[in-house]
Tab-separated table of C-alpha atoms in Angstrom:
chain	number	residue	atom	x	y	z
A	12	MET	CA	9.209	-9.041	-46.267
A	13	SER	CA	11.304	-9.541	-49.414
A	14	PHE	CA	10.401	-10.657	-52.989
A	15	LEU	CA	11.940	-13.326	-55.411
A	16	TRP	CA	10.501	-11.368	-58.458
A	17	PRO	CA	10.405	-7.676	-57.146
A	18	GLU	CA	10.613	-6.176	-60.709
A	19	LEU	CA	6.877	-7.505	-61.273
A	20	LEU	CA	5.825	-5.109	-58.321
A	21	TRP	CA	5.662	-2.432	-60.901
A	22	PHE	CA	2.222	-3.772	-62.047
A	23	LEU	CA	0.962	-2.206	-58.732
A	24	LEU	CA	0.890	1.174	-60.487
A	25	VAL	CA	-2.050	-0.114	-62.272
A	26	LEU	CA	-4.141	0.439	-59.107
A	27	PRO	CA	-3.943	4.202	-58.958
A	28	ALA	CA	-5.141	4.269	-62.633
A	29	LEU	CA	-8.078	2.027	-61.768
A	30	ILE	CA	-9.035	4.225	-58.797
A	31	ALA	CA	-8.811	7.185	-61.115
A	32	LEU	CA	-11.012	5.433	-63.556
A	33	TYR	CA	-13.610	4.567	-60.848
A	34	ILE	CA	-13.740	8.192	-59.692
A	35	LEU	CA	-14.445	9.406	-63.165
A	36	ALA	CA	-17.051	6.819	-63.726
A	37	LEU	CA	-18.819	7.907	-60.492
A	38	ARG	CA	-18.802	11.560	-61.623
A	39	ARG	CA	-20.202	10.662	-65.056
A	40	LYS	CA	-22.912	8.907	-63.399
A	41	LYS	CA	-23.716	11.841	-61.374
A	42	LYS	CA	-23.719	14.239	-64.382
A	43	LEU	CA	-26.127	11.834	-66.058
A	44	ALA	CA	-28.351	11.688	-62.966
A	45	LEU	CA	-28.738	15.516	-62.793
A	46	LYS	CA	-30.710	15.297	-66.054
A	47	TYR	CA	-33.750	13.448	-64.083
A	48	ALA	CA	-35.977	15.624	-62.089
A	49	SER	CA	-36.540	12.916	-59.624
A	50	LEU	CA	-32.850	12.612	-58.508
A	51	SER	CA	-33.621	14.179	-55.123
A	52	LEU	CA	-36.354	11.578	-54.342
A	53	VAL	CA	-33.968	8.846	-55.537
A	54	LYS	CA	-31.214	10.019	-53.328
A	55	ASP	CA	-33.640	10.366	-50.320
A	56	ALA	CA	-34.750	6.609	-50.812
A	57	LEU	CA	-31.407	5.394	-50.965
A	58	GLY	CA	-30.069	6.784	-47.653
A	59	ALA	CA	-26.729	7.420	-46.375
A	60	GLY	CA	-26.072	3.533	-45.761
A	61	ASN	CA	-26.833	2.454	-49.105
A	62	ARG	CA	-24.666	5.241	-50.850
A	63	ILE	CA	-21.709	3.863	-48.752
A	64	ARG	CA	-22.632	0.203	-49.223
A	65	ARG	CA	-22.400	0.565	-53.180
A	66	HIS	CA	-18.641	1.429	-52.855
A	67	ILE	CA	-17.942	-1.851	-50.865
A	68	PRO	CA	-17.608	-4.424	-53.663
A	69	PRO	CA	-15.394	-2.200	-55.813
A	70	VAL	CA	-13.064	-1.431	-52.988
A	71	LEU	CA	-12.988	-5.209	-52.130
A	72	LEU	CA	-12.041	-5.999	-55.786
A	73	LEU	CA	-9.366	-3.411	-55.762
A	74	CYS	CA	-7.881	-5.103	-52.613
A	75	ALA	CA	-8.144	-8.424	-54.261
A	76	LEU	CA	-6.306	-7.110	-57.256
A	77	ALA	CA	-3.592	-5.461	-55.111
A	78	THR	CA	-3.092	-8.733	-53.149
A	79	LEU	CA	-2.722	-10.897	-56.246
A	80	LEU	CA	-0.356	-8.463	-57.805
A	81	VAL	CA	1.816	-8.758	-54.559
A	82	ALA	CA	1.490	-12.510	-55.021
A	83	VAL	CA	3.090	-12.176	-58.391
A	84	GLY	CA	6.176	-10.935	-56.935
A	85	ARG	CA	6.565	-13.993	-54.978
A	86	PRO	CA	6.866	-12.594	-51.308
A	87	LEU	CA	9.092	-14.140	-48.799
A	88	ALA	CA	8.660	-13.791	-45.108
A	89	VAL	CA	10.603	-14.820	-42.078
A	90	VAL	CA	8.420	-17.357	-40.212
A	91	THR	CA	8.881	-19.991	-37.472
A	92	LEU	CA	7.885	-23.359	-38.579
A	93	PRO	CA	8.393	-26.988	-37.611
A	94	SER	CA	11.596	-27.753	-39.453
A	95	GLN	CA	11.327	-30.739	-41.903
A	96	GLN	CA	14.596	-32.340	-40.575
A	97	GLU	CA	15.086	-35.286	-42.801
A	98	THR	CA	17.998	-36.896	-41.015
A	99	ILE	CA	19.617	-36.622	-37.675
A	100	ILE	CA	22.804	-38.657	-37.027
A	101	LEU	CA	23.517	-39.655	-33.341
A	102	THR	CA	27.362	-39.856	-33.165
A	103	MET	CA	28.274	-41.656	-29.948
A	104	ASP	CA	31.542	-42.063	-28.116
A	105	VAL	CA	32.098	-45.845	-27.171
A	106	SER	CA	35.627	-45.563	-26.071
A	107	GLY	CA	36.677	-47.120	-22.718
A	108	SER	CA	36.288	-43.889	-20.818
A	109	MET	CA	32.603	-44.286	-21.081
A	110	ARG	CA	32.709	-47.018	-18.275
A	111	ALA	CA	33.377	-44.133	-15.842
A	112	LYS	CA	30.834	-43.937	-13.045
A	113	ASP	CA	31.052	-40.292	-11.967
A	114	VAL	CA	27.654	-40.339	-13.901
A	115	GLU	CA	25.429	-43.154	-12.504
A	116	PRO	CA	25.334	-46.018	-13.406
A	117	ASN	CA	28.118	-45.136	-15.941
A	118	HIS	CA	28.730	-42.636	-18.891
A	119	LEU	CA	27.637	-45.458	-21.516
A	120	VAL	CA	24.258	-46.332	-19.879
A	121	ALA	CA	23.345	-42.917	-19.065
A	122	ALA	CA	24.075	-41.896	-22.764
A	123	GLN	CA	22.052	-44.843	-23.998
A	124	ASN	CA	18.974	-44.003	-21.885
A	125	ALA	CA	19.044	-40.488	-22.990
A	126	ALA	CA	19.477	-41.416	-26.607
A	127	ARG	CA	16.481	-43.844	-26.376
A	128	ALA	CA	14.202	-41.017	-24.895
A	129	PHE	CA	15.546	-38.600	-27.835
A	130	VAL	CA	14.847	-41.120	-30.418
A	131	ASN	CA	11.297	-41.644	-29.085
A	132	GLU	CA	10.256	-38.006	-28.980
A	133	GLN	CA	11.364	-37.356	-32.741
A	134	PRO	CA	8.674	-36.904	-35.298
A	135	ARG	CA	7.764	-40.031	-37.364
A	136	TYR	CA	9.020	-38.387	-40.697
A	137	THR	CA	12.642	-37.852	-39.160
A	138	ARG	CA	15.141	-40.445	-40.229
A	139	ILE	CA	17.692	-41.247	-37.570
A	140	GLY	CA	21.141	-42.763	-38.063
A	141	VAL	CA	23.721	-44.027	-35.534
A	142	VAL	CA	27.530	-43.616	-35.721
A	143	ALA	CA	29.784	-45.039	-32.970
A	144	PHE	CA	33.429	-44.060	-32.535
A	145	ALA	CA	36.433	-45.259	-30.498
A	146	ALA	CA	39.761	-45.723	-32.024
A	147	THR	CA	37.908	-45.481	-35.341
A	148	ALA	CA	34.374	-44.918	-36.445
A	149	SER	CA	31.571	-46.777	-38.158
A	150	LEU	CA	27.940	-46.558	-39.155
A	151	VAL	CA	26.065	-48.945	-37.048
A	152	GLN	CA	22.544	-47.909	-38.333
A	153	SER	CA	21.916	-46.189	-41.567
A	154	PRO	CA	19.285	-43.424	-41.423
A	155	THR	CA	15.947	-45.032	-41.130
A	156	LEU	CA	12.443	-44.161	-40.059
A	157	SER	CA	12.304	-47.455	-37.960
A	158	ARG	CA	12.721	-46.373	-34.281
A	159	GLU	CA	13.106	-50.151	-33.431
A	160	ASP	CA	16.088	-50.568	-35.639
A	161	VAL	CA	17.711	-47.321	-34.080
A	162	LEU	CA	17.188	-48.473	-30.385
A	163	ALA	CA	18.551	-51.891	-31.160
A	164	ALA	CA	21.740	-50.306	-32.650
A	165	ILE	CA	22.114	-48.139	-29.515
A	166	ASP	CA	21.595	-51.313	-27.407
A	167	ARG	CA	24.448	-53.060	-29.187
A	168	PHE	CA	27.278	-50.633	-28.181
A	169	GLN	CA	30.567	-52.232	-26.921
A	170	LEU	CA	33.320	-50.414	-25.493
A	171	GLN	CA	36.637	-50.213	-27.288
A	172	ARG	CA	40.083	-48.456	-26.981
A	173	GLY	CA	40.770	-44.951	-28.281
A	174	THR	CA	38.817	-41.949	-28.830
A	175	ALA	CA	38.837	-40.759	-32.483
A	176	THR	CA	36.266	-37.773	-32.351
A	177	GLY	CA	37.233	-36.577	-35.869
A	178	SER	CA	36.682	-39.903	-37.243
A	179	GLY	CA	33.145	-39.913	-35.885
A	180	ILE	CA	32.402	-36.347	-37.392
A	181	LEU	CA	33.656	-37.591	-40.938
A	182	VAL	CA	31.824	-40.791	-40.886
A	183	SER	CA	28.569	-38.935	-40.045
A	184	LEU	CA	29.336	-36.481	-42.956
A	185	ALA	CA	29.807	-39.326	-45.372
A	186	THR	CA	26.455	-40.755	-44.088
A	187	LEU	CA	24.668	-37.636	-44.863
A	188	PHE	CA	26.496	-36.789	-48.207
A	189	PRO	CA	27.195	-40.275	-49.766
A	190	ASP	CA	28.233	-38.463	-53.020
A	191	GLY	CA	30.053	-35.648	-51.137
A	192	GLY	CA	33.215	-36.206	-53.049
A	193	PHE	CA	35.623	-37.121	-50.287
A	194	ASP	CA	37.177	-40.533	-49.157
A	195	VAL	CA	36.501	-41.375	-45.670
A	196	SER	CA	39.238	-43.936	-45.307
A	197	THR	CA	41.765	-41.563	-46.784
A	198	ALA	CA	40.611	-38.762	-44.662
A	199	ILE	CA	40.964	-41.031	-41.390
A	200	TYR	CA	43.956	-43.172	-42.220
A	201	GLY	CA	45.769	-40.782	-44.736
A	202	ARG	CA	47.207	-41.495	-48.104
A	203	GLU	CA	48.539	-44.974	-47.242
A	204	ALA	CA	45.016	-46.240	-46.917
A	205	GLU	CA	44.697	-45.960	-50.746
A	206	LYS	CA	47.719	-48.389	-51.284
A	207	ARG	CA	46.483	-51.057	-49.124
A	208	GLY	CA	45.383	-54.204	-51.006
A	209	VAL	CA	46.830	-53.031	-54.218
A	210	PRO	CA	49.209	-55.564	-56.242
A	211	LEU	CA	52.801	-54.204	-56.520
A	212	ASP	CA	52.770	-54.561	-60.255
A	213	ALA	CA	49.519	-52.538	-60.543
A	214	PRO	CA	49.663	-49.250	-62.606
A	215	PRO	CA	49.803	-46.083	-60.532
A	216	LYS	CA	46.124	-45.086	-59.633
A	217	LYS	CA	45.228	-41.571	-60.952
A	218	GLU	CA	44.301	-38.983	-58.369
A	219	LYS	CA	40.556	-38.736	-57.861
A	220	GLU	CA	39.009	-35.668	-58.990
A	221	LYS	CA	37.683	-33.787	-56.098
A	222	ALA	CA	33.982	-33.129	-56.213
A	223	ASP	CA	33.004	-29.374	-56.870
A	224	LEU	CA	32.164	-28.159	-53.391
A	225	ARG	CA	30.862	-24.680	-53.072
A	226	PRO	CA	30.903	-23.787	-49.200
A	227	VAL	CA	27.664	-22.620	-47.891
A	228	ALA	CA	27.046	-20.547	-44.788
A	229	PRO	CA	27.637	-22.564	-41.466
A	230	GLY	CA	24.492	-23.874	-40.108
A	231	SER	CA	22.302	-23.179	-43.336
A	232	TYR	CA	21.740	-26.744	-44.240
A	233	SER	CA	18.347	-27.411	-42.815
A	234	SER	CA	17.804	-30.975	-43.816
A	235	ALA	CA	20.077	-32.709	-41.443
A	236	ALA	CA	21.969	-32.265	-38.189
A	237	ILE	CA	24.584	-34.239	-36.102
A	238	ILE	CA	24.403	-34.806	-32.366
A	239	LEU	CA	27.885	-35.683	-30.995
A	240	LEU	CA	28.207	-37.061	-27.528
A	241	SER	CA	31.619	-37.623	-25.952
A	242	ASP	CA	33.136	-37.807	-22.520
A	243	GLY	CA	36.733	-37.818	-23.185
A	244	GLN	CA	39.686	-36.266	-25.061
A	245	ARG	CA	40.714	-37.166	-28.636
A	246	THR	CA	43.583	-39.782	-28.387
A	247	THR	CA	43.759	-40.896	-32.284
A	248	GLY	CA	42.367	-40.027	-35.710
A	249	PRO	CA	41.936	-36.899	-37.614
A	250	ASP	CA	41.772	-33.521	-35.984
A	251	PRO	CA	38.120	-32.803	-34.862
A	252	LEU	CA	38.234	-29.188	-35.516
A	253	GLU	CA	39.315	-29.817	-39.118
A	254	ALA	CA	36.380	-32.270	-39.426
A	255	ALA	CA	34.162	-29.682	-38.040
A	256	LYS	CA	35.265	-27.228	-40.518
A	257	ARG	CA	34.272	-29.727	-43.306
A	258	ALA	CA	30.807	-29.934	-41.753
A	259	ALA	CA	30.524	-26.132	-41.582
A	260	GLU	CA	31.249	-25.920	-45.385
A	261	ARG	CA	28.281	-28.118	-46.033
A	262	GLY	CA	26.125	-25.998	-43.671
A	263	VAL	CA	25.635	-29.005	-41.193
A	264	ARG	CA	25.310	-28.151	-37.606
A	265	ILE	CA	26.906	-30.238	-34.979
A	266	PHE	CA	25.343	-30.181	-31.498
A	267	THR	CA	27.819	-31.385	-28.937
A	268	VAL	CA	27.052	-32.936	-25.582
A	269	GLY	CA	29.773	-33.463	-22.893
A	270	ILE	CA	28.969	-36.051	-20.354
A	271	GLY	CA	31.120	-36.589	-17.163
A	272	THR	CA	33.418	-34.281	-15.201
A	273	VAL	CA	36.207	-31.945	-16.099
A	274	ASP	CA	38.245	-33.510	-13.160
A	275	GLY	CA	37.545	-36.952	-14.603
A	276	GLU	CA	38.013	-40.358	-12.887
A	277	VAL	CA	40.747	-42.909	-12.934
A	278	ILE	CA	39.298	-46.145	-14.452
A	279	GLY	CA	40.857	-49.559	-15.540
A	280	PHE	CA	40.197	-50.964	-18.986
A	281	GLU	CA	41.721	-54.164	-20.293
A	282	GLY	CA	44.612	-54.341	-17.967
A	283	TRP	CA	45.599	-50.708	-17.889
A	284	SER	CA	44.288	-47.516	-16.230
A	285	PHE	CA	44.014	-43.927	-17.231
A	286	ARG	CA	42.140	-40.836	-16.081
A	287	ALA	CA	39.122	-39.775	-18.241
A	288	ARG	CA	38.571	-36.150	-18.465
A	289	LEU	CA	35.942	-34.218	-20.313
A	290	ASP	CA	37.391	-32.060	-23.038
A	291	GLU	CA	34.840	-29.291	-23.048
A	292	GLU	CA	37.130	-26.887	-25.053
A	293	THR	CA	37.133	-29.106	-28.006
A	294	LEU	CA	33.394	-29.701	-27.938
A	295	ARG	CA	32.618	-26.086	-27.476
A	296	ALA	CA	34.800	-25.325	-30.616
A	297	ILE	CA	33.206	-27.969	-32.764
A	298	ALA	CA	29.790	-26.537	-31.941
A	299	ASN	CA	30.846	-22.946	-32.584
A	300	ILE	CA	32.361	-23.629	-35.854
A	301	THR	CA	29.253	-25.131	-37.104
A	302	GLN	CA	26.935	-22.555	-35.573
A	303	ALA	CA	25.312	-24.936	-33.226
A	304	GLU	CA	25.523	-25.273	-29.358
A	305	TYR	CA	27.487	-27.179	-26.736
A	306	PHE	CA	25.627	-28.849	-23.648
A	307	TYR	CA	27.161	-29.938	-20.500
A	308	ALA	CA	25.590	-32.918	-18.921
A	309	GLY	CA	27.024	-33.541	-15.326
A	310	ASN	CA	24.697	-36.354	-14.393
A	311	ALA	CA	22.031	-38.564	-15.997
A	312	ALA	CA	19.249	-36.082	-15.065
A	313	ASP	CA	20.982	-33.244	-16.920
A	314	LEU	CA	21.708	-35.433	-19.867
A	315	LYS	CA	17.975	-36.126	-20.349
A	316	LYS	CA	17.278	-32.373	-20.297
A	317	VAL	CA	19.984	-31.745	-22.869
A	318	TYR	CA	18.381	-34.040	-25.378
A	319	GLN	CA	14.858	-32.540	-24.526
A	320	SER	CA	16.225	-29.154	-25.362
A	321	LEU	CA	18.127	-30.408	-28.561
A	322	ASN	CA	14.727	-31.895	-29.632
A	323	SER	CA	12.956	-28.568	-29.369
A	324	ARG	CA	16.022	-26.696	-31.035
A	325	ILE	CA	16.015	-29.008	-34.142
A	326	VAL	CA	12.341	-29.332	-34.756
A	327	LEU	CA	11.520	-25.591	-34.612
A	328	GLN	CA	13.289	-23.439	-37.109
A	329	THR	CA	12.890	-19.697	-38.283
A	330	LYS	CA	13.678	-19.301	-41.752
A	331	GLU	CA	12.587	-17.276	-44.759
A	332	THR	CA	9.653	-18.858	-46.355
A	333	GLU	CA	7.674	-18.138	-49.711
A	334	VAL	CA	4.264	-16.961	-48.932
A	335	THR	CA	2.952	-16.586	-52.490
A	336	ALA	CA	0.099	-19.015	-51.820
A	337	LEU	CA	-1.257	-17.121	-48.827
A	338	PHE	CA	-1.406	-13.905	-50.788
A	339	ALA	CA	-3.022	-15.623	-53.775
A	340	ALA	CA	-5.565	-17.366	-51.498
A	341	ALA	CA	-6.331	-13.935	-49.774
A	342	GLY	CA	-6.831	-12.217	-53.140
A	343	ALA	CA	-9.058	-14.945	-54.522
A	344	ALA	CA	-11.128	-14.867	-51.229
A	345	LEU	CA	-11.595	-11.000	-51.523
A	346	ALA	CA	-12.511	-11.074	-55.145
A	347	VAL	CA	-15.300	-13.873	-54.351
A	348	LEU	CA	-16.478	-11.671	-51.457
A	349	ALA	CA	-16.804	-8.640	-53.682
A	350	ALA	CA	-18.838	-10.547	-56.308
A	351	PHE	CA	-21.022	-12.053	-53.651
A	352	LEU	CA	-22.006	-8.717	-52.070
A	353	SER	CA	-22.545	-7.191	-55.319
A	354	LEU	CA	-25.106	-9.962	-56.314
A	355	LEU	CA	-26.700	-9.818	-52.915
A	356	TRP	CA	-27.103	-6.055	-52.778
A	357	PHE	CA	-27.380	-5.065	-56.413
A	358	ASN	CA	-28.400	-8.156	-58.358
A	359	ARG	CA	-25.397	-7.666	-60.583
A	360	ILE	CA	-21.589	-8.213	-60.552
A	361	MET	CA	-20.198	-4.751	-59.944
């Protein structure tokens, strides 16, 4: 356990002083009682049980005071709680390789089925967004609490050429951080993207000031996560490892799911054929950079298990949590109990 205000724990030194004062008060009462000849009769009438009982309310009061003083220091404890994940982005590959059938009925349908199951199992307070990527990437469903809208977006997927894994990550980050201070089009297409559509006689545009970004520990951002599903190698777009580093700087975890086989399958698409191979090395690296995990899904059944395990990993989280309220409540309960027992046994408070 640690404390946000540890310097205030010095107030606990008051407790030994109070204990000393209580002992002095008992001794003073004992000396005064010696003046009465009937002391022995009163002592016999009280009995050993009653003599012990009279110390219980003061002890409870001291415990209550100690607990409240600890609460003043704002204690922190490491506990496992349901994580209030506000947003999950499903970043899904819709490149032509997703028509491969080494996972029945094919990669895309298996991924859609598993994604639907994952969406339905999420808590109602979790917002879910959907990003699709092929030669480029786009947000097909903004983060929403509506499960119907998310499922409809997943059902609308259409296969396209190219695999720009890095673009999918950057669009997902831009969705999570709309004011994050980086231009997605420039990051994906390069500096030439800024010149498109600008008149030739227009004055030169000043360089945008980069928003101040203070990198945080990878995996430390607990309000969002990205789940990236892909079956192929990157063929275009920005480097996915560089995009993963940008996610790591913001503390966002990217769980990666590889679907298909390493050997791959030769498939035809729009008049040309190619071998679709699973790039496990890159997917593992993306997960490692962001302090997340990589999962391999060799078939549809494995893919469903992957999403179930992702659900449990995302919802439960061990983190440092302030428990001041618990200590304050415990202190108040002890104080009330001490007063109640004192009234019940002695008809007075202390």
